[in-house]
Structures are given as C-alpha cells and as structure tokens.
Amino acid sequence: MKKIMPYQKLEEEIKNQAAFACSLRYEDIPEKVRMRARYVLLDSVGCILKGLNGQTVSSSFDDAVMETSAAMLSTELYEGNRFACGHPACHIVPMMLEYLRRHDVSERKVLTAFVAAYEIAARWGSAVRFERTILGHGTVMTAGAAVAFSLLENDDESTVTQSILLANSLPMLSVWQTVYDGSRLHDAYPGLAALNGIRAVKMARQGYYSTGRIILDVYENKMRATACFDNLDKGLLSEDAGNGKTDYLLLKNYFKLFTGCRFIHPFADVVQEEMEHGLTEDEISSIEVYTYEKAAQLNECNIPNDLSAKFSMSISIAAQLVRGNLGVDEIHDCMLDPKIMDLSGRIKLFHDGHYDECLPDLRGGRIRIIKKNGSEIVRETLHARGDFDYPGETFETDVKKKFSRNVVRYLNRSQTMIEEKNILKMGEEEKKIAQETFHFCLEGTAERKKEKMCLKTG
C-alpha cells in the first residue's frame, strides 16, 4: 500500500473542510449553535461601536474593513476560543459586516457562512502552536475570512478548497512585541488578514494555487511552529453532520467581560469578587500571581499607552483595584495615575509549571493577596467568567449587559434593545432594522456628516 505523505493528508483535510463549508445548510446547524453565533455577532458589533467611539467609517470597502476591525481589536473585549488558541471572530465579522452594508444577503446565508468560517478558522488555530514571541493574529485564521467571503460569493467547492490553501500560504508574522510597545499594528493584523483572505479567493478564481507542501514549509520550516494537521476536519465530515455529531468549536468560545488579554481575566474575577466583599487598594501590601508561562510574560510595568496596559497583569489589576472595575474607560490613561503605578509595582508574576500542564482545558493559576495587617487571601482560579464551561455560566445576561455598556454613547436605551433583539432573533425584517441601526452608527449622525462635509469643502 502506498504511503500517504503528510502533505497529502493535509490537502485531503482541506478538501473536507471545503466540503463541509459548501454543504452546510442552515437547517443542519443546531439551534444552540445558531444562538451562540448570534451572541458572538452581538458582542462583536458592540466592540466595534465601542472602539469607533463615534468616528465615521470610510466609504472604501478595504479601508472600512481595516477601520472596523481595528476598532474591534482596540477594545480588547472581543471573543476568543482557548481551544483555537486565538480569536476567530475578529478575523471574520468586520469583513462580513462591511460586505452586508453593500450586498443584500439573507439572514440564513449570513449565519451559515459565519458558522462555517468560524469552525474552519478555529480548527486551524488549534492545529498550530507558534513560539511564544509570535502573536498568532493574521496567520492561520486567515482561512476563516477566505471561507466566509467565498461562501457569500457563492463559489464552488474547488474554489473554496484552493482559497483555504492560498490564504494559509500567505500568513503575516504578527508579534507579541506590538502589545508591549503599545503599537496599533496589533489592531491591524486581523483586518489585513481578512483582506488577504479575500485576495486569496480572487487569486483562486484566477488560477493561482498552493499545495500542502507549501503550507508545511511555511509553518514548520519558516515560522518554526509546532503543527499538528491531523484534525483539521475532525467533526466536520459528512457522516458527522448526518448523525448530528458535528463538533462545533463555536460552542467552546469565551466572551470577555473585562478589557485586556484573556490571560489576566481569571485573576481579575477573583479581585472583583474580593472587592465586592470589601477589599480596597489601601489595604494591600502586595500581590503575587502564579500562572502558566505565556501569562507570566505579561509582567511589563513601564507602559506607553492603554494598549500596553491591557497586556500588563500588574497594571490591569492595579487599575481595577483603584478604579473599581477593569473596562476600557477604567484603564484609560492609567499610566498617569500615581496610585495605580505605585500599586502595580507591588504586584508580581511568577511562572508555575503546574499550570502549563492544565492547558488548554484549564487556564488560570493562583493569586496571593497580602494585606498590610499581615492577613492573606490565597485563591486558585482556573476559569474566567464568560468561558463556556465557567461554573454556573450565564453568558447570555453578561453579553447583553456588556453590549448595552459598549453602545450607550451611540444608541439610546430603546435603540439598544431593538438592536439586541434583532441580532439575537435575526428574522428578515428585523435584520434590515438591525443593519440600518448599525449603518447609522458607522456613518454617524446627520450633524456629524454635515460637519464632515463642511470640513472637506471649507
């Protein structure tokens, strides 16, 4: 029997991914998956509007994708998936929303394309482990953007197959150093990836092609990643769908309820709970956090701006204690607050290898809060609120509250409730209202439009 080479198996799995994407029907998707997808869309729209902060969006499709994507990233509130080791939705949703502003697409088609794209992006994210200085944004999840665009455009299965091959042969090299230096390059990675995904689809139509050998060379030899391309089609095969056994990774996503890197959130949960029980920053002598290696690298206290603050464990927890919460507004300009900076200098991170062994099923560590009176609070935390498996999780209520907080400056209470209801229900008539509301927010009020025109003609 002829031996199947790794690149051949990879190509076969990519064909199976494309077959899944092209054959997936709205009726095949379980209602709980559809509902989870709607909550991801609601959460993403809220993040985009919060990040735009009232700014209008370019009429150019490419520029608008970059602007809405960067807005979503800037909040550090967007969803993620710990099994995908990254953030599938931010590579897909801004591009899809901009596409919908220009094309009339049915709700069922939108939701089906999003679910298919998310599943494929998440599986690529789970297959590749980059070395610790590589961020991962804009790399393998580019395939998700390519799939979403190709499905919206009604491409055939062979085009989708080649689009995935091309998209993931053209990754960017995104680095963690961007967040430590506070560079907005970090915010640009997923938008650039989405545009690369679209370009991959167009290249596939024009006859360009890539191969499994090229992808293996890119990731294993050039990017020095540890790649396990054995499960790209796991739970996606036709027999799985026919038996209702499709393994939807979308059901294993998480929603951020605090701003900043997800690695910080289990400890922010503990701090918030202790604050609700009366803990204040004035009582604290020092704090020690013991966690896994990647989280322990968030130890920078010399930060230039808000973005880098969101990737500093010490700064984030100090800001939370001093300002009462860990949101976008609370962390703003925290580096200028002497109380926050003083407290952050007394919060130390330590790597504990035990917590590396718990990944990806459990992600957290141990926090030790030492008070000035000599007493201590020591707690182990292995989940964060918003995780799909958080004990007693009620993500629906949390996501709705978060959406309301994010859009309060741009929609009144009535509009917020309409937008929330329409995205979660997503009937055809409701979808039109939701799109109009979203477009209104992106394009700005009549007064802002008039002001913008005056500035152009003045």
Coordinates of C-alpha atoms in Angstrom, one line a residue:
M1 CA 0.0 0.0 0.0
K2 CA 1.3 3.4 -1.0
K3 CA 2.2 5.5 2.0
I4 CA 0.2 8.7 2.4
M5 CA 2.5 11.7 2.8
P6 CA 1.8 14.4 5.4
Y7 CA 1.2 17.0 2.7
Q8 CA -1.3 14.7 1.0
K9 CA -3.2 14.2 4.2
L10 CA -3.2 17.9 4.8
E11 CA -4.7 18.5 1.3
E12 CA -7.3 15.9 1.9
E13 CA -8.4 17.5 5.2
I14 CA -8.6 20.9 3.5
K15 CA -10.8 19.4 0.8
N16 CA -13.0 18.0 3.7
Q17 CA -13.1 21.5 5.3
A18 CA -14.3 23.0 2.0
A19 CA -16.9 20.2 1.5
F20 CA -18.2 20.9 5.0
A21 CA -18.4 24.7 4.3
C22 CA -20.2 24.3 1.0
S23 CA -22.6 21.6 2.1
L24 CA -23.6 23.2 5.4
R25 CA -27.2 24.2 5.5
Y26 CA -28.9 26.5 8.0
E27 CA -31.3 23.6 8.9
D28 CA -28.2 21.4 9.8
I29 CA -27.0 23.8 12.4
P30 CA -28.4 23.1 15.9
E31 CA -30.3 25.9 17.4
K32 CA -27.9 26.2 20.3
V33 CA -25.1 26.8 17.8
R34 CA -27.1 29.4 15.9
M35 CA -27.8 31.2 19.1
R36 CA -24.2 31.2 20.1
A37 CA -23.3 32.6 16.7
R38 CA -25.9 35.4 17.2
Y39 CA -24.4 36.3 20.6
V40 CA -20.9 36.4 19.0
L41 CA -22.3 38.8 16.3
L42 CA -24.0 40.9 19.0
D43 CA -20.8 41.0 21.1
S44 CA -18.7 41.9 18.1
V45 CA -21.0 44.7 16.9
G46 CA -20.8 46.2 20.5
C47 CA -17.0 46.0 20.4
I48 CA -16.8 47.7 17.0
L49 CA -19.1 50.6 18.1
K50 CA -17.2 51.0 21.4
G51 CA -13.9 51.1 19.5
L52 CA -15.1 53.5 16.9
N53 CA -16.0 55.9 19.6
G54 CA -18.4 57.9 17.4
Q55 CA -16.0 58.1 14.4
T56 CA -17.3 57.6 10.9
V57 CA -16.1 54.8 8.6
S58 CA -14.6 55.1 5.2
S59 CA -16.8 54.5 2.1
S60 CA -13.9 52.4 0.7
F61 CA -14.6 48.7 1.4
D62 CA -10.9 47.8 2.1
D63 CA -10.5 50.9 4.4
A64 CA -13.7 50.2 6.2
V65 CA -12.7 46.6 6.9
M66 CA -9.4 47.9 8.4
E67 CA -11.2 50.6 10.4
T68 CA -13.9 48.4 11.9
S69 CA -11.5 45.5 12.6
A70 CA -9.0 47.9 14.3
A71 CA -11.9 49.4 16.3
M72 CA -12.9 45.9 17.5
L73 CA -9.3 45.0 18.4
S74 CA -8.7 48.2 20.2
T75 CA -11.2 47.5 22.9
E76 CA -9.6 44.1 23.9
L77 CA -13.1 43.0 24.6
Y78 CA -13.7 40.7 21.6
E79 CA -14.4 37.0 21.9
G80 CA -11.9 34.2 21.7
N81 CA -11.6 30.4 21.9
R82 CA -9.0 28.8 24.1
F83 CA -9.1 25.6 22.0
A84 CA -8.3 27.6 18.9
C85 CA -5.6 29.5 20.9
G86 CA -6.9 32.8 19.5
H87 CA -9.8 34.9 18.3
P88 CA -11.6 33.5 15.2
A89 CA -14.5 36.1 15.1
C90 CA -12.3 39.2 14.8
H91 CA -10.8 37.8 11.5
I92 CA -14.3 37.3 10.1
V93 CA -17.1 39.6 11.5
P94 CA -15.8 43.1 10.5
M95 CA -15.3 41.9 6.9
M96 CA -18.8 40.3 6.8
L97 CA -20.5 43.3 8.2
E98 CA -18.9 45.6 5.6
Y99 CA -19.9 43.1 2.9
L100 CA -23.5 43.2 4.2
R101 CA -23.5 47.0 4.0
R102 CA -23.0 46.7 0.3
H103 CA -24.9 43.5 -0.6
D104 CA -28.4 42.1 0.1
V105 CA -27.8 38.7 1.7
S106 CA -30.4 36.6 3.5
E107 CA -30.1 36.1 7.3
R108 CA -29.8 32.3 6.9
K109 CA -26.9 32.6 4.5
V110 CA -25.1 35.1 6.7
L111 CA -25.4 32.9 9.8
T112 CA -24.4 29.7 7.9
A113 CA -21.4 31.4 6.3
F114 CA -20.3 32.7 9.7
V115 CA -20.6 29.3 11.4
A116 CA -18.7 27.5 8.7
A117 CA -16.0 30.1 8.6
Y118 CA -15.6 30.1 12.4
E119 CA -15.3 26.3 12.6
I120 CA -12.6 26.3 9.9
A121 CA -10.7 29.2 11.5
A122 CA -10.9 27.6 14.9
R123 CA -9.5 24.3 13.7
W124 CA -6.6 25.9 12.0
G125 CA -5.9 27.8 15.3
S126 CA -6.0 24.6 17.3
A127 CA -3.6 22.9 14.8
V128 CA -0.6 25.4 15.1
R129 CA 1.4 26.3 18.1
F130 CA 3.7 29.3 17.5
E131 CA 6.8 30.0 19.6
R132 CA 6.0 32.4 22.4
T133 CA 7.0 35.7 20.7
I134 CA 4.6 35.2 17.8
L135 CA 1.1 36.5 18.5
G136 CA -0.9 34.5 16.0
H137 CA -3.3 37.2 14.8
G138 CA -3.4 37.3 11.0
T139 CA -1.9 33.9 10.5
V140 CA -3.8 30.6 10.1
M141 CA -7.2 32.1 10.9
T142 CA -7.0 34.0 7.6
A143 CA -8.6 30.8 6.2
G144 CA -11.8 31.8 8.1
A145 CA -12.1 35.1 6.3
A146 CA -11.5 33.4 2.9
V147 CA -14.2 30.9 3.6
A148 CA -16.7 33.5 4.7
F149 CA -16.1 35.7 1.6
S150 CA -16.2 32.7 -0.8
L151 CA -19.5 31.4 0.6
L152 CA -21.1 34.8 0.5
E153 CA -20.0 35.0 -3.2
N154 CA -21.4 31.5 -4.0
D155 CA -18.1 30.0 -5.0
D156 CA -17.9 26.3 -5.7
E157 CA -16.2 23.7 -3.5
S158 CA -12.9 23.6 -5.6
T159 CA -12.6 27.4 -5.3
V160 CA -13.2 27.3 -1.5
T161 CA -10.5 24.5 -1.2
Q162 CA -7.9 26.5 -3.1
S163 CA -8.9 29.7 -1.2
I164 CA -8.0 28.0 2.1
L165 CA -4.7 26.7 0.6
L166 CA -3.8 30.1 -0.7
A167 CA -4.9 32.1 2.4
N168 CA -2.9 30.0 4.8
S169 CA 0.2 30.1 2.5
L170 CA 0.3 33.8 2.9
P171 CA 0.4 34.5 6.7
M172 CA 1.7 37.6 8.3
L173 CA 4.3 37.5 11.0
S174 CA 2.5 39.0 14.0
V175 CA 4.5 39.5 17.1
W176 CA 3.7 40.0 20.8
Q177 CA 6.2 42.9 21.0
T178 CA 3.5 45.1 19.4
V179 CA 1.3 45.0 22.5
Y180 CA 4.2 45.5 24.9
D181 CA 5.2 48.6 22.9
G182 CA 1.6 49.8 22.5
S183 CA 1.8 49.7 18.7
R184 CA -1.5 49.8 16.8
L185 CA 0.0 47.4 14.4
H186 CA -1.5 44.8 16.8
D187 CA -5.0 46.2 15.9
A188 CA -4.4 46.0 12.2
Y189 CA -3.4 42.3 11.9
P190 CA -6.9 40.7 11.7
G191 CA -8.1 43.3 9.2
L192 CA -5.1 42.7 7.0
A193 CA -5.8 39.0 7.3
A194 CA -9.4 39.5 6.2
L195 CA -8.3 41.4 3.1
N196 CA -5.7 38.7 2.4
G197 CA -8.5 36.1 2.7
I198 CA -10.5 38.0 0.1
R199 CA -7.4 38.3 -2.1
A200 CA -6.8 34.5 -1.8
V201 CA -10.4 33.9 -3.1
K202 CA -9.8 36.1 -6.1
M203 CA -6.5 34.5 -6.8
A204 CA -8.1 31.1 -6.7
R205 CA -10.6 32.2 -9.3
Q206 CA -7.7 33.5 -11.4
G207 CA -6.0 30.1 -11.4
Y208 CA -3.4 30.6 -8.7
Y209 CA -2.9 27.6 -6.4
S210 CA -0.9 26.4 -3.4
T211 CA -0.2 23.0 -2.0
G212 CA 0.0 21.1 1.3
R213 CA 3.8 21.0 0.9
I214 CA 3.9 24.8 0.7
I215 CA 1.8 25.2 3.9
L216 CA 4.0 22.7 5.7
D217 CA 7.1 24.6 4.6
V218 CA 5.7 27.9 5.7
Y219 CA 4.7 26.9 9.2
E220 CA 7.1 24.2 10.2
N221 CA 10.3 25.2 8.5
K222 CA 10.0 29.0 8.1
M223 CA 7.8 30.1 11.1
R224 CA 9.2 27.3 13.3
A225 CA 5.7 26.4 14.6
T226 CA 4.7 23.1 16.0
A227 CA 1.9 22.0 13.7
C228 CA -0.4 19.1 14.1
F229 CA -2.5 18.9 10.9
D230 CA -4.2 15.7 11.8
N231 CA -7.6 17.0 13.0
L232 CA -8.4 19.9 10.6
D233 CA -11.6 18.0 9.5
K234 CA -12.4 16.5 12.9
G235 CA -16.1 16.6 13.4
L236 CA -16.8 18.1 10.0
L237 CA -17.2 15.1 7.8
S238 CA -20.5 14.4 6.1
E239 CA -21.2 11.4 8.2
D240 CA -20.8 13.5 11.3
A241 CA -23.3 16.1 10.1
G242 CA -25.7 13.3 9.0
N243 CA -25.6 11.8 12.5
G244 CA -25.8 15.2 14.3
K245 CA -22.2 14.7 15.6
T246 CA -20.6 17.8 14.1
D247 CA -18.2 19.1 16.8
Y248 CA -18.9 22.8 16.9
L249 CA -15.9 24.7 18.4
L250 CA -18.1 27.8 18.4
L251 CA -19.8 26.3 21.5
K252 CA -16.5 26.4 23.3
N253 CA -15.7 30.1 22.8
Y254 CA -15.5 32.6 25.5
F255 CA -16.7 36.2 25.9
K256 CA -14.5 38.8 27.6
L257 CA -16.2 40.7 30.4
F258 CA -13.1 42.7 31.3
T259 CA -10.8 44.5 28.9
G260 CA -7.3 43.2 28.2
C261 CA -5.6 40.0 27.5
R262 CA -7.6 36.9 28.4
F263 CA -4.7 35.6 30.5
I264 CA -5.5 38.3 33.1
H265 CA -9.2 37.6 33.5
P266 CA -9.3 34.7 35.9
F267 CA -7.4 36.8 38.4
A268 CA -9.5 39.9 37.6
D269 CA -12.5 37.8 38.5
V270 CA -11.0 37.0 41.9
V271 CA -10.1 40.6 42.6
Q272 CA -13.6 41.8 41.6
E273 CA -15.2 39.3 43.9
E274 CA -12.9 40.3 46.8
M275 CA -13.7 44.0 46.1
E276 CA -17.4 43.2 46.3
H277 CA -16.7 41.7 49.8
G278 CA -15.0 44.9 50.9
L279 CA -11.3 44.7 49.7
T280 CA -9.8 48.1 48.9
E281 CA -6.4 49.1 47.4
D282 CA -5.4 50.9 50.6
E283 CA -5.4 47.5 52.5
I284 CA -3.0 45.8 50.1
S285 CA 0.7 45.4 50.9
S286 CA 1.5 43.2 47.8
I287 CA 0.0 40.7 45.4
E288 CA 1.6 37.6 43.9
V289 CA 0.3 35.8 40.9
Y290 CA 1.4 32.3 39.9
T291 CA 0.5 31.1 36.5
Y292 CA 1.4 29.4 33.2
E293 CA 4.4 30.6 31.1
K294 CA 2.5 32.7 28.5
A295 CA 0.5 34.5 31.1
A296 CA 3.6 35.1 33.3
Q297 CA 5.2 37.1 30.5
L298 CA 2.6 39.8 31.0
N299 CA 4.9 41.5 33.6
E300 CA 5.7 44.8 32.0
C301 CA 5.0 47.9 34.2
N302 CA 6.8 50.5 32.0
I303 CA 3.9 51.0 29.6
P304 CA 3.5 53.8 27.0
N305 CA -0.3 53.7 26.5
D306 CA -3.7 52.0 27.1
L307 CA -3.0 49.1 24.7
S308 CA 0.2 48.0 26.5
A309 CA -1.6 48.5 29.9
K310 CA -4.2 45.9 28.7
F311 CA -1.3 43.4 28.4
S312 CA 0.2 44.0 31.8
M313 CA -1.1 41.9 34.6
S314 CA 0.2 44.2 37.2
I315 CA -1.1 47.4 35.7
S316 CA -4.5 45.9 34.9
I317 CA -5.1 44.5 38.4
A318 CA -3.9 47.8 40.0
A319 CA -6.2 49.8 37.7
Q320 CA -9.1 47.5 38.7
L321 CA -8.4 48.0 42.4
V322 CA -8.0 51.7 42.2
R323 CA -10.8 52.5 39.8
G324 CA -13.3 49.8 40.8
N325 CA -13.5 47.8 37.5
L326 CA -11.4 46.7 34.5
G327 CA -13.1 48.2 31.5
V328 CA -11.9 50.3 28.5
D329 CA -12.8 53.5 30.3
E330 CA -11.2 52.5 33.7
I331 CA -7.9 51.6 32.1
H332 CA -7.7 54.7 30.0
D333 CA -4.6 56.8 30.9
C334 CA -3.9 54.6 33.9
M335 CA -0.2 55.1 33.4
L336 CA -0.7 58.8 34.5
D337 CA -2.3 57.8 37.8
P338 CA 0.3 57.7 40.7
K339 CA -1.8 55.4 42.8
I340 CA -2.1 52.8 40.0
M341 CA 1.6 52.9 39.2
D342 CA 2.6 52.6 42.9
L343 CA 0.3 49.6 43.4
S344 CA 1.4 47.9 40.2
G345 CA 5.0 47.9 41.4
R346 CA 3.8 45.7 44.3
I347 CA 2.1 43.1 42.1
K348 CA 4.5 40.4 40.9
L349 CA 4.1 37.5 38.5
F350 CA 5.7 34.0 38.8
H351 CA 5.7 31.1 36.4
D352 CA 4.4 27.9 37.9
G353 CA 4.9 24.9 35.6
H354 CA 1.9 23.1 37.1
Y355 CA -0.4 25.4 35.4
D356 CA 1.2 24.8 32.0
E357 CA 0.1 21.1 32.4
C358 CA -3.5 22.2 32.8
L359 CA -3.8 23.8 29.3
P360 CA -6.0 24.2 27.3
D361 CA -8.8 22.7 29.5
L362 CA -8.0 24.9 32.5
R363 CA -6.4 28.3 32.2
G364 CA -5.5 30.3 35.3
G365 CA -3.3 30.0 38.4
R366 CA -3.1 31.1 42.0
I367 CA -3.3 34.6 43.4
R368 CA -2.0 35.6 46.8
I369 CA -3.2 39.0 48.2
I370 CA -1.1 40.1 51.2
K371 CA -2.7 42.8 53.3
K372 CA -0.9 45.4 55.4
N373 CA -2.3 43.9 58.6
G374 CA -0.5 40.7 57.9
S375 CA -3.5 38.6 56.8
E376 CA -3.7 37.0 53.4
I377 CA -6.2 35.9 50.7
V378 CA -5.0 32.9 48.7
R379 CA -7.2 31.6 45.9
E380 CA -6.8 29.3 42.9
T381 CA -8.7 30.2 39.8
L382 CA -8.8 28.0 36.7
H383 CA -11.7 29.6 34.7
A384 CA -12.8 33.1 33.9
R385 CA -16.4 34.4 33.6
G386 CA -17.5 34.2 30.0
D387 CA -15.9 30.8 29.5
F388 CA -18.3 28.2 28.1
D389 CA -17.5 25.9 31.0
Y390 CA -17.5 28.5 33.8
P391 CA -19.4 27.1 36.7
G392 CA -22.9 28.5 36.7
E393 CA -22.2 30.4 33.5
T394 CA -25.0 32.8 32.4
F395 CA -23.2 34.3 29.4
E396 CA -26.4 35.5 27.8
T397 CA -27.1 38.0 30.5
D398 CA -23.5 39.1 30.7
V399 CA -23.2 39.6 27.0
K400 CA -26.4 41.7 26.8
K401 CA -25.2 43.9 29.7
K402 CA -21.8 44.3 28.1
F403 CA -23.4 45.2 24.7
S404 CA -25.5 47.9 26.5
R405 CA -22.4 49.3 28.2
N406 CA -20.5 49.4 24.9
V407 CA -23.1 51.2 22.9
V408 CA -24.6 53.5 25.5
R409 CA -23.0 56.6 23.9
Y410 CA -24.2 55.8 20.4
L411 CA -27.7 54.3 20.9
N412 CA -30.5 55.3 23.3
R413 CA -32.0 52.6 25.5
S414 CA -34.8 51.9 23.0
Q415 CA -32.4 51.5 20.1
T416 CA -30.1 49.3 22.1
M417 CA -32.9 47.0 23.0
I418 CA -34.1 46.9 19.3
E419 CA -30.6 46.2 18.1
E420 CA -30.0 43.5 20.7
K421 CA -33.3 41.8 20.0
N422 CA -32.9 41.9 16.2
I423 CA -29.4 40.5 16.2
L424 CA -30.4 37.7 18.5
K425 CA -33.7 36.9 16.7
M426 CA -32.5 37.8 13.2
G427 CA -35.6 37.5 11.1
E428 CA -35.5 39.1 7.7
E429 CA -37.4 42.2 8.6
E430 CA -35.6 42.5 11.9
K431 CA -32.3 42.1 10.1
K432 CA -33.0 45.1 8.0
I433 CA -33.7 47.2 11.1
A434 CA -30.5 45.9 12.8
Q435 CA -28.4 46.7 9.7
E436 CA -29.9 50.2 9.4
T437 CA -29.1 50.8 13.1
F438 CA -25.5 49.5 12.7
H439 CA -25.1 51.6 9.5
F440 CA -26.3 54.7 11.3
C441 CA -23.7 54.2 14.0
L442 CA -20.9 53.7 11.4
E443 CA -21.9 56.6 9.2
G444 CA -22.6 59.0 12.1
T445 CA -25.5 61.4 12.7
A446 CA -26.6 63.9 10.1
E447 CA -24.9 66.6 12.1
R448 CA -21.6 64.7 12.0
K449 CA -22.0 64.1 8.3
K450 CA -22.7 67.8 7.7
E451 CA -19.7 68.8 9.8
K452 CA -17.5 66.3 7.8
M453 CA -18.7 67.7 4.5
C454 CA -18.1 71.3 5.6
L455 CA -14.5 70.3 6.6
K456 CA -14.0 68.8 3.2
T457 CA -15.3 71.8 1.3
G458 CA -14.1 74.5 3.6

